[in-house]
CSV table of C-alpha atoms in Angstrom, one decimal:
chain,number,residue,atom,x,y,z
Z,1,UNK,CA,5.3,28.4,8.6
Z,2,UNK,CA,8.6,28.1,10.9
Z,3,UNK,CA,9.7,24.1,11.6
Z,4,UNK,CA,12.2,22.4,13.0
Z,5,UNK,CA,14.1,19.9,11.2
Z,6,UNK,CA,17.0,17.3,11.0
Z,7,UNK,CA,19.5,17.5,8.1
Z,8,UNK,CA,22.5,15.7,6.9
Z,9,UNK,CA,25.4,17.8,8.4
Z,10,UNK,CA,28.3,15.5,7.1
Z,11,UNK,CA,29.3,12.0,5.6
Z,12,UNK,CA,30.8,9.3,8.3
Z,13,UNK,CA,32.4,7.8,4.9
Z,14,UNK,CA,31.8,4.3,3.8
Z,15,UNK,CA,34.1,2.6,6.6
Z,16,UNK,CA,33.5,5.3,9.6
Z,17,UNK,CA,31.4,4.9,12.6
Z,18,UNK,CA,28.5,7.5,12.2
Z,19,UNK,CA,28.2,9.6,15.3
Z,20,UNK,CA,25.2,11.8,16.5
Z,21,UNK,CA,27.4,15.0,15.0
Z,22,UNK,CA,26.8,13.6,11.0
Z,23,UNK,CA,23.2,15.1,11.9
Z,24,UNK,CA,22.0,19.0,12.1
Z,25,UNK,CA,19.1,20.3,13.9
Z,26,UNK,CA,18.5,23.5,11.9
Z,27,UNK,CA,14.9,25.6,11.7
Z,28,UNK,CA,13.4,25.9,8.0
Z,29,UNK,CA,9.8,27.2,6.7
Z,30,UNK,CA,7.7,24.6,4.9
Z,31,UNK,CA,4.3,26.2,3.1
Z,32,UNK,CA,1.5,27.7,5.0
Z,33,UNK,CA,-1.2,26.8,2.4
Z,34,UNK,CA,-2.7,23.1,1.1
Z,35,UNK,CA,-2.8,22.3,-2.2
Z,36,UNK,CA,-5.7,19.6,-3.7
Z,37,UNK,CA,-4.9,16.6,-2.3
Z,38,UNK,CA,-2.5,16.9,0.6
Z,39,UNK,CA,-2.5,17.3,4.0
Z,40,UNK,CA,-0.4,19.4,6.6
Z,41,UNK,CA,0.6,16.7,9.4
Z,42,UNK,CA,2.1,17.3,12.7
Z,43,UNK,CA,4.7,14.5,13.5
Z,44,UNK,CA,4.3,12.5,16.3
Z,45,UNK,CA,7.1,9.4,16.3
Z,46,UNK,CA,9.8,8.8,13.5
Z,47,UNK,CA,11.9,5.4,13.4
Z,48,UNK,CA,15.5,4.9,13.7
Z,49,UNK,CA,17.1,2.3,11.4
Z,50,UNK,CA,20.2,0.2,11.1
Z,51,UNK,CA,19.7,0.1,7.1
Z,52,UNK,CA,19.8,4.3,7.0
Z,53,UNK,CA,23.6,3.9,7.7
Z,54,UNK,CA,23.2,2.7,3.9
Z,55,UNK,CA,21.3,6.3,3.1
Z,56,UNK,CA,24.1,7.8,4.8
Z,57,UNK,CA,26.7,7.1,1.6
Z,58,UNK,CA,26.5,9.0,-1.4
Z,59,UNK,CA,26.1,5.5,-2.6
Z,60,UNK,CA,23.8,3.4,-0.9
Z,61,UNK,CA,24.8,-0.2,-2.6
Z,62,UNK,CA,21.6,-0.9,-3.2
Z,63,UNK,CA,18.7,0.2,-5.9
Z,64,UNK,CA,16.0,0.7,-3.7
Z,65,UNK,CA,18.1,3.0,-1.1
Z,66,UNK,CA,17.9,6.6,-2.1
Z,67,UNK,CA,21.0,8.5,-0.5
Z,68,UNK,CA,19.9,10.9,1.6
Z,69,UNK,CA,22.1,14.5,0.7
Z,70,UNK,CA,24.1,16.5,2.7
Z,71,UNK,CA,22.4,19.5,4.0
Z,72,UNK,CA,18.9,18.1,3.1
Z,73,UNK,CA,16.6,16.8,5.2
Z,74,UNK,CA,16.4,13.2,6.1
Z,75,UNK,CA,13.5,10.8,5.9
Z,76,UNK,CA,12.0,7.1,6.6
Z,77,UNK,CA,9.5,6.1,8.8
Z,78,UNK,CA,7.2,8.0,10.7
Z,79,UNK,CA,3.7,8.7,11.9
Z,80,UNK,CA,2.1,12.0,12.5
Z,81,UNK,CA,-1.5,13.5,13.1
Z,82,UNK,CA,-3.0,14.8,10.2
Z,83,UNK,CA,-3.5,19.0,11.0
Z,84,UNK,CA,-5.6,20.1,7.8
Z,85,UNK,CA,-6.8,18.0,4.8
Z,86,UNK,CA,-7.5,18.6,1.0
Z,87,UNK,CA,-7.0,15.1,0.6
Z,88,UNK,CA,-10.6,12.9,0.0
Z,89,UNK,CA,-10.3,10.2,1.9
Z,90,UNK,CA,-8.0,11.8,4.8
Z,91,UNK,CA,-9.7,14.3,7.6
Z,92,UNK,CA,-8.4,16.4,10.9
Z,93,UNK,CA,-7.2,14.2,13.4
Z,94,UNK,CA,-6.6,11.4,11.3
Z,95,UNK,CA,-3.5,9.1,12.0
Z,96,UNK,CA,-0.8,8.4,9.3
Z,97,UNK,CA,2.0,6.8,8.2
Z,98,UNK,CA,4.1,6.9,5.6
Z,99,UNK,CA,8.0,5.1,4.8
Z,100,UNK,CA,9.5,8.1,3.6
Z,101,UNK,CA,8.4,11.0,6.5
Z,102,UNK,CA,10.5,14.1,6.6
Z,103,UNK,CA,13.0,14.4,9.3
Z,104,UNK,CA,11.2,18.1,10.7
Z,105,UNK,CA,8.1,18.6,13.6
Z,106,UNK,CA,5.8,19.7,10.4
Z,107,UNK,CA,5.2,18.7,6.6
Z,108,UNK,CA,2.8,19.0,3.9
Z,109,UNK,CA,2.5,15.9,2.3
Z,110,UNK,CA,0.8,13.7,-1.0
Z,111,UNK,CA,-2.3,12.5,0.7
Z,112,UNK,CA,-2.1,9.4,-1.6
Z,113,UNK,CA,1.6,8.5,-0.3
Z,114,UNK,CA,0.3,8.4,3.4
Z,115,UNK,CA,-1.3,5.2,5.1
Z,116,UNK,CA,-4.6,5.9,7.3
Z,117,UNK,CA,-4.0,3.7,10.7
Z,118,UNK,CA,-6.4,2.4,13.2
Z,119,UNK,CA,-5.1,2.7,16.5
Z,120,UNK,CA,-7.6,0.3,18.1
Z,121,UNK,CA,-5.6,-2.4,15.8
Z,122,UNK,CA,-2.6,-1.9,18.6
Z,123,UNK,CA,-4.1,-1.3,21.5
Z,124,UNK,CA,-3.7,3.1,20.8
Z,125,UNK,CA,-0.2,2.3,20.7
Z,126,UNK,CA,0.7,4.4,17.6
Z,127,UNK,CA,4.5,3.9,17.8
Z,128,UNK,CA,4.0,0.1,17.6
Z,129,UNK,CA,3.4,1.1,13.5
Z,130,UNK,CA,6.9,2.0,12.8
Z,131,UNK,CA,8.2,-1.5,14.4
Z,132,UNK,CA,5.7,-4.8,15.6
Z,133,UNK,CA,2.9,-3.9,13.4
Z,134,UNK,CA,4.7,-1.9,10.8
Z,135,UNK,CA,8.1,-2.8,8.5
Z,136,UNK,CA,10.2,-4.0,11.0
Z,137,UNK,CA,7.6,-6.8,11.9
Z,138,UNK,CA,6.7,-7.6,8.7
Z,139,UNK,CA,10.8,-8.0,8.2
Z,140,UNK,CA,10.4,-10.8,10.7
Z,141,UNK,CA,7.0,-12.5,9.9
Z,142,UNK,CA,7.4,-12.7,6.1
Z,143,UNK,CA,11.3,-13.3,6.2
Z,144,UNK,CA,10.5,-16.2,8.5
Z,145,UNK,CA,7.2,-17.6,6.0
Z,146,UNK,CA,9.0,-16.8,3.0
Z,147,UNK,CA,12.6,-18.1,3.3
Z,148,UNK,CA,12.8,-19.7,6.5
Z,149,UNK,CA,10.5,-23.0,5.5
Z,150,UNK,CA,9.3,-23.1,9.4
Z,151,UNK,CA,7.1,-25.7,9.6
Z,152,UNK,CA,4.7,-27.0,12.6
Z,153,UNK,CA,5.9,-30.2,14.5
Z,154,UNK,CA,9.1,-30.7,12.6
Z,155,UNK,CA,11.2,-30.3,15.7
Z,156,UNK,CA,13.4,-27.2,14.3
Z,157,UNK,CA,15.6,-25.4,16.2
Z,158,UNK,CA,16.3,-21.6,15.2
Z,159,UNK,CA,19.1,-19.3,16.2
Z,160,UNK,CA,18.5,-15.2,16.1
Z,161,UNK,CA,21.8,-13.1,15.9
Z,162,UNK,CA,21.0,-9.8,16.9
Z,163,UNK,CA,18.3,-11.1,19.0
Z,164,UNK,CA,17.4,-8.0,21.1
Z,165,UNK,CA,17.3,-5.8,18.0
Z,166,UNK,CA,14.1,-4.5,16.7
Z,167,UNK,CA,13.8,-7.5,13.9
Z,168,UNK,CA,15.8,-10.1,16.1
Z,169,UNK,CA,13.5,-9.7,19.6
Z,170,UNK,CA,10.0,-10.0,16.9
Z,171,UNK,CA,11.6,-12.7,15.2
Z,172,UNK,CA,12.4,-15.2,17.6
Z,173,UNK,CA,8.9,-14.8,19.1
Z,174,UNK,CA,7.5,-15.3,15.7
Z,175,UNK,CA,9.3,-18.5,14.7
Z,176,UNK,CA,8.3,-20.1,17.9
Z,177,UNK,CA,4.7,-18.9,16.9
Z,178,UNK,CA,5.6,-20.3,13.6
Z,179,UNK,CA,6.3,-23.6,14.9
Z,180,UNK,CA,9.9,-23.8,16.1
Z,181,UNK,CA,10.4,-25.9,18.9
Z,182,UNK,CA,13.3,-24.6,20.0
Z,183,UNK,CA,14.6,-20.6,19.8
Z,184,UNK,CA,18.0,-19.3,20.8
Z,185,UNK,CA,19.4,-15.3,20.6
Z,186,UNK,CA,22.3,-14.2,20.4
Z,187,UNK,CA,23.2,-10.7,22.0
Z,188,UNK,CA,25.4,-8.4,23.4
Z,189,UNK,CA,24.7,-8.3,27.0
Z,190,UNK,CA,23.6,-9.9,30.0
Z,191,UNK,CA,20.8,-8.0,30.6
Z,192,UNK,CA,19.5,-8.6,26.7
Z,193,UNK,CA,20.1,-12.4,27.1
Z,194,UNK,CA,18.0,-11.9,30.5
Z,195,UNK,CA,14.9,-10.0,28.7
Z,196,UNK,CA,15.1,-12.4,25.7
Z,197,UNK,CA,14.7,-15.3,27.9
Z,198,UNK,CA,12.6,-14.0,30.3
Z,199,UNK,CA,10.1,-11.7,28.8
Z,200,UNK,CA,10.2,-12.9,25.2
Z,201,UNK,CA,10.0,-16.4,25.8
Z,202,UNK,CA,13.5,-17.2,23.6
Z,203,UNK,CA,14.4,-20.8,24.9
Z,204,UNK,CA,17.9,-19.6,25.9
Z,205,UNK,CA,20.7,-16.6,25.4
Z,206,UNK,CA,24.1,-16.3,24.5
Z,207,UNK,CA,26.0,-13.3,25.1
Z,208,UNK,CA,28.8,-13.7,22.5
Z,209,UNK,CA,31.1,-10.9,24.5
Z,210,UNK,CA,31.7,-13.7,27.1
Z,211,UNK,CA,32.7,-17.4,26.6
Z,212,UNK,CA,33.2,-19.4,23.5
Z,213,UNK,CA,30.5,-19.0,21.4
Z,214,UNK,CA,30.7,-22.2,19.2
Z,215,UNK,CA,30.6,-23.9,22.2
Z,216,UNK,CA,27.8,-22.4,23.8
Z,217,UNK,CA,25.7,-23.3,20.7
Z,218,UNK,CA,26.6,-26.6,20.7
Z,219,UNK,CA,25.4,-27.4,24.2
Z,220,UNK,CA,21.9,-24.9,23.6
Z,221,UNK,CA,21.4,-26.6,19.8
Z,222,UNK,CA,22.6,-30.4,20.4
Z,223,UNK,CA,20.4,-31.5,17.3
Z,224,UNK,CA,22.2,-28.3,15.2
Z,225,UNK,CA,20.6,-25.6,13.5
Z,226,UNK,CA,18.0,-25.7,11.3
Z,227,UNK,CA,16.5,-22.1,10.5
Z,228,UNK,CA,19.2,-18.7,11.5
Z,229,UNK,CA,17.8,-15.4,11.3
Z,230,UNK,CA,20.9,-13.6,10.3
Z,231,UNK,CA,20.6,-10.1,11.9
Z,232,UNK,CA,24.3,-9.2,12.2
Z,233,UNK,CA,26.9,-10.9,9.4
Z,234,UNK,CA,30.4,-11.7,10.4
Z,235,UNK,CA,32.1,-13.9,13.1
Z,236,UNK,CA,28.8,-14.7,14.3
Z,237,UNK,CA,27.0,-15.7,11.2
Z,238,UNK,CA,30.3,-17.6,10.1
Z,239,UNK,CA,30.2,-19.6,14.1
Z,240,UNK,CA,26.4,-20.5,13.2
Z,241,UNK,CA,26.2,-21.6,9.7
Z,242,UNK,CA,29.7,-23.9,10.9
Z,243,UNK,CA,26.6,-25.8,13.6
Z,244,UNK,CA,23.8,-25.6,10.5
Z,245,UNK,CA,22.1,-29.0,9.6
Z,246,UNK,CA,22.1,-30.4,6.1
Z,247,UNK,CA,18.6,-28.7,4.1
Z,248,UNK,CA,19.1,-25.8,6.5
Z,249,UNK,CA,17.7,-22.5,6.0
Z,250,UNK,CA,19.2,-18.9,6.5
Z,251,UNK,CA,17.3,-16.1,6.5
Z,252,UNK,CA,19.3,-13.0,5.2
Z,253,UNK,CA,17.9,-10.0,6.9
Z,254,UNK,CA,20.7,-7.7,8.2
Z,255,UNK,CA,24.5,-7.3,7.9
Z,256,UNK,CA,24.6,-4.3,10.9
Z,257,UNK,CA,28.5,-5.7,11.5
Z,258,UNK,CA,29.4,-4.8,8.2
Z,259,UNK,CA,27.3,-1.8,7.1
Z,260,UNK,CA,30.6,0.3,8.4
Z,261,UNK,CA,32.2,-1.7,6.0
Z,262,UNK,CA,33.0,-0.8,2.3
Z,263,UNK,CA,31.8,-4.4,1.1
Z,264,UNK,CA,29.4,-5.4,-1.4
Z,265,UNK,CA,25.8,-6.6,0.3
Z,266,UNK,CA,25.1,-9.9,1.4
Z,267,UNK,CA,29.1,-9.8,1.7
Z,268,UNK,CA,30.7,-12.6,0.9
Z,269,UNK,CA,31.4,-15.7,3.0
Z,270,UNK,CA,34.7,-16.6,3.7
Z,271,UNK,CA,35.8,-19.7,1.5
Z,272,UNK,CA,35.7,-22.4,4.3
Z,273,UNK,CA,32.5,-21.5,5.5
Z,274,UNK,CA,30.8,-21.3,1.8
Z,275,UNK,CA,31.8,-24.5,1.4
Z,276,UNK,CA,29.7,-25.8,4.4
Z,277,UNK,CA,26.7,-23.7,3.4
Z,278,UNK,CA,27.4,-25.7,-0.2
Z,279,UNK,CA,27.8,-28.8,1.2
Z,280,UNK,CA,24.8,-29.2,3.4
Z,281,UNK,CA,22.7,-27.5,0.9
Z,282,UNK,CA,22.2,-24.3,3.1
Z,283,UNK,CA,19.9,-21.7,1.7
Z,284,UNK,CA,21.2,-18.1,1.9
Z,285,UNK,CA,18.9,-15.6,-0.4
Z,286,UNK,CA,18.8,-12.2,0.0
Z,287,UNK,CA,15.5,-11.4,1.9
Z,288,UNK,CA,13.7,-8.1,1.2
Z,289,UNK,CA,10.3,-7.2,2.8
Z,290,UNK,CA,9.4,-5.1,-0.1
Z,291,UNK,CA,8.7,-7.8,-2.2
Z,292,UNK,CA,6.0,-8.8,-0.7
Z,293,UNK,CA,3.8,-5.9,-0.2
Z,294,UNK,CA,0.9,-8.3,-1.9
Z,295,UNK,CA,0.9,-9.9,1.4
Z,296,UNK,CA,1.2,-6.8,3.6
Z,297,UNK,CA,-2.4,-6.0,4.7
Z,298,UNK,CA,-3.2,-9.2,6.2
Z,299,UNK,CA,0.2,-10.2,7.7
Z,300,UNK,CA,-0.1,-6.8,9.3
Z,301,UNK,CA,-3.8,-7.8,11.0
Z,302,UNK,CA,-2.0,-11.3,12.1
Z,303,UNK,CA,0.9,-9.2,14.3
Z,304,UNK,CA,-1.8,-7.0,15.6
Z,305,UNK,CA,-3.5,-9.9,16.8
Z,306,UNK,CA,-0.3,-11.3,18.3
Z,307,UNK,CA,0.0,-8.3,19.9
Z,308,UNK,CA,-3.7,-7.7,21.0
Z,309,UNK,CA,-3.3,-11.5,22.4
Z,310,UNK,CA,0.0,-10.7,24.3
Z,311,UNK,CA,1.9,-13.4,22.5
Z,312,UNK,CA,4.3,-11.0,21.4
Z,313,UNK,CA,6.1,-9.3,23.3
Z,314,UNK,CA,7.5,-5.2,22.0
Z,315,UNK,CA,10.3,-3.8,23.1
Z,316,UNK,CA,11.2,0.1,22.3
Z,317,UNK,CA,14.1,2.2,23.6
Z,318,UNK,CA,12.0,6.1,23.1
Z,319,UNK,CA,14.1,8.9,22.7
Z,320,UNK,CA,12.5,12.7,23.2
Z,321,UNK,CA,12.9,15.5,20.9
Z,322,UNK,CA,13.7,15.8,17.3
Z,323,UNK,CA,17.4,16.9,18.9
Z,324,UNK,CA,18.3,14.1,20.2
Z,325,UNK,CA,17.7,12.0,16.9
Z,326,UNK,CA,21.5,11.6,16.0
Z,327,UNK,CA,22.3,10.7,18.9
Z,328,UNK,CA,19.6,8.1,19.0
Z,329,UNK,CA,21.1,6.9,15.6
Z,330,UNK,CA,24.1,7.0,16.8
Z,331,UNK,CA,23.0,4.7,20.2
Z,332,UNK,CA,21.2,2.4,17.7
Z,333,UNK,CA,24.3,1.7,15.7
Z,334,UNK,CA,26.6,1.0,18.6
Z,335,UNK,CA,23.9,-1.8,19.8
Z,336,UNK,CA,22.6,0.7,23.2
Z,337,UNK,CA,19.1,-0.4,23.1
Z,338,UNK,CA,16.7,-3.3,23.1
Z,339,UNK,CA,13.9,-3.8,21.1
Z,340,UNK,CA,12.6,-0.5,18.2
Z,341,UNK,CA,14.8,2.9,18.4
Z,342,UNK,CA,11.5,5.3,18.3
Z,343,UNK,CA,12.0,9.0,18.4
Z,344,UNK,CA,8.9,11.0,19.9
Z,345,UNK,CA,9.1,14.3,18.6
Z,346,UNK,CA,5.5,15.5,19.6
Z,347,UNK,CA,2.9,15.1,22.0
């Protein structure tokens, strides 16, 4: 059976830029018979990810991050239509998902490494499983519960960096769900600091190309900061945690300004501003979603019903064709979209 599919085509090195080119869009053959227990699955959306810059080394710095290999085909997130079944408790037409989905317009995969999904849950919006209702919400919902100590009516003030991101523009909404009383973003352009504010419901926005952004965040967070969802690392986190109160809280989701970097991860802080995040007692754990997959089932049924209620708002930047997917990556990385980078590969 003749597929398309996406490989590696070349490294960008650990401190390059990636571009659309480190990707190859070559045709392959995949199986044309099931074995017990899979299924053959025609992909329908894939996800686009600013931690598979990590994938993209030969080492990832991590131990949960396989490297994906040069002129093999890539993976991570995806949903697809199930084609043909041997699997059980999978049949035709079913809709699945799975964290590591092959990178190609066809696959035959494990029936037991897929997830069923109920559309119904989002409204038949299937792509809203790879971000709001899938990893990249749960990023935001249980980094927020777990290490962000929100708690109702105690007046805190949180500060997103990265806010029109996939995790940022879900995580703002969420803490004010939580119980902040006060949300500010931090993006890269006016018209992200506009649909932060004004569709998402974020209190204010700074755009940190223009102005002084210590400032800014002293005149939008007069009390200081009490909870920072850390999207982006850097100048930006060091400006924040400088305006942090004492018994502060950081959540540590992302580092996308240093993942171009050849730095360990979390990197380090620089020396003056560790010492304020020691001196005011700031918390500042590494956060990863994948440690609290106990708690995945039913924190995924409370975003659905976020969404199902239209308190929060989703965001996604689609790109068509399994083509174009390096050059979404590439758009992702450079900061070119608000809200989830999906790719729709078929209809």
């Amino acid at each position: 059976m003749i597929i398309q599919r996406v490989v590696l085509n070349s490294r960008p090195g650990k401190n390059g830029v990636p571009v659309a080119e480190n990707f190859r869009l070559e045709q392959s053959t995949i199986a044309d018979t099931v074995q017990a227990g899979q299924v053959h699955v025609k992909t329908l959306y894939l996800s686009v990810d600013p931690y598979m810059r990590c994938r993209m080394n030969e080492d990832t710095g991590s131990d949960y991050l396989r490297p994906w290999q040069l002129s093999e085909v890539a993976d991570g997130g995806g949903i697809g239509v199930v084609e043909e079944s041997k699997h059980d408790n999978l049949a035709k037409g079913d809709f699945v998902t799975s964290f590591t989905w092959p990178w190609q317009t066809l696959a035959i995969l494990d029936g037991n490494l897929v997830q069923k999904l109920v559309p119904q849950l989002v409204n038949g919006r299937l792509s809203y499983f790879l971000g709001a209702a899938g990893i990249t919400g749960l990023t935001a919902l249980l980094g927020i519960r777990e290490k962000g100590h929100v708690a109702a009516g105690a007046n805190q003030t949180m500060v997103v960096s990265g806010a029109a991101g996939a995790c940022g523009s879900l995580a703002g909404q969420i803490g004010r769900l939580e119980g902040c009383s006060r949300v500010v973003g931090i993006a890269g352009t006016d018209e992200k600091c506009s649909v932060l504010v004004q569709e998402m419901g974020f209190d204010a926005a700074i755009n940190y190309k223009k102005g002084d952004v210590a400032k800014q965040l002293r005149e939008l967070c007069p009390g200081g900061v009490d909870v920072y969802f850390d999207n982006v690392g850097g100048d930006i986190s060091d400006t924040v945690i400088s305006q942090m109160n004492q018994n502060s809280h950081i959540i540590l989701c992302g580092q996308i300004s240093q993942y171009n970097k050849d730095v360990p991860y979390p990197p380090p802080l620089p020396p003056d501003i560790e010492k304020i995040q020691k001196e005011r007692n700031i918390t500042r754990e590494r956060f990863l979603v994948l440690n609290y997959m106990d708690k995945q089932e039913a924190s995924v049924l409370q975003l659905c019903q976020w969404i199902q209620e239209g308190k929060l708002k989703v965001r996604e930047t689609v790109v068509e064709g399994l083509a174009n997917i390096g050059a979404a990556f590439q758009s992702m990385m450079n900061g070119g979209n608000i809200g989830k980078q999906i790719v729709s590969v078929s209809k």
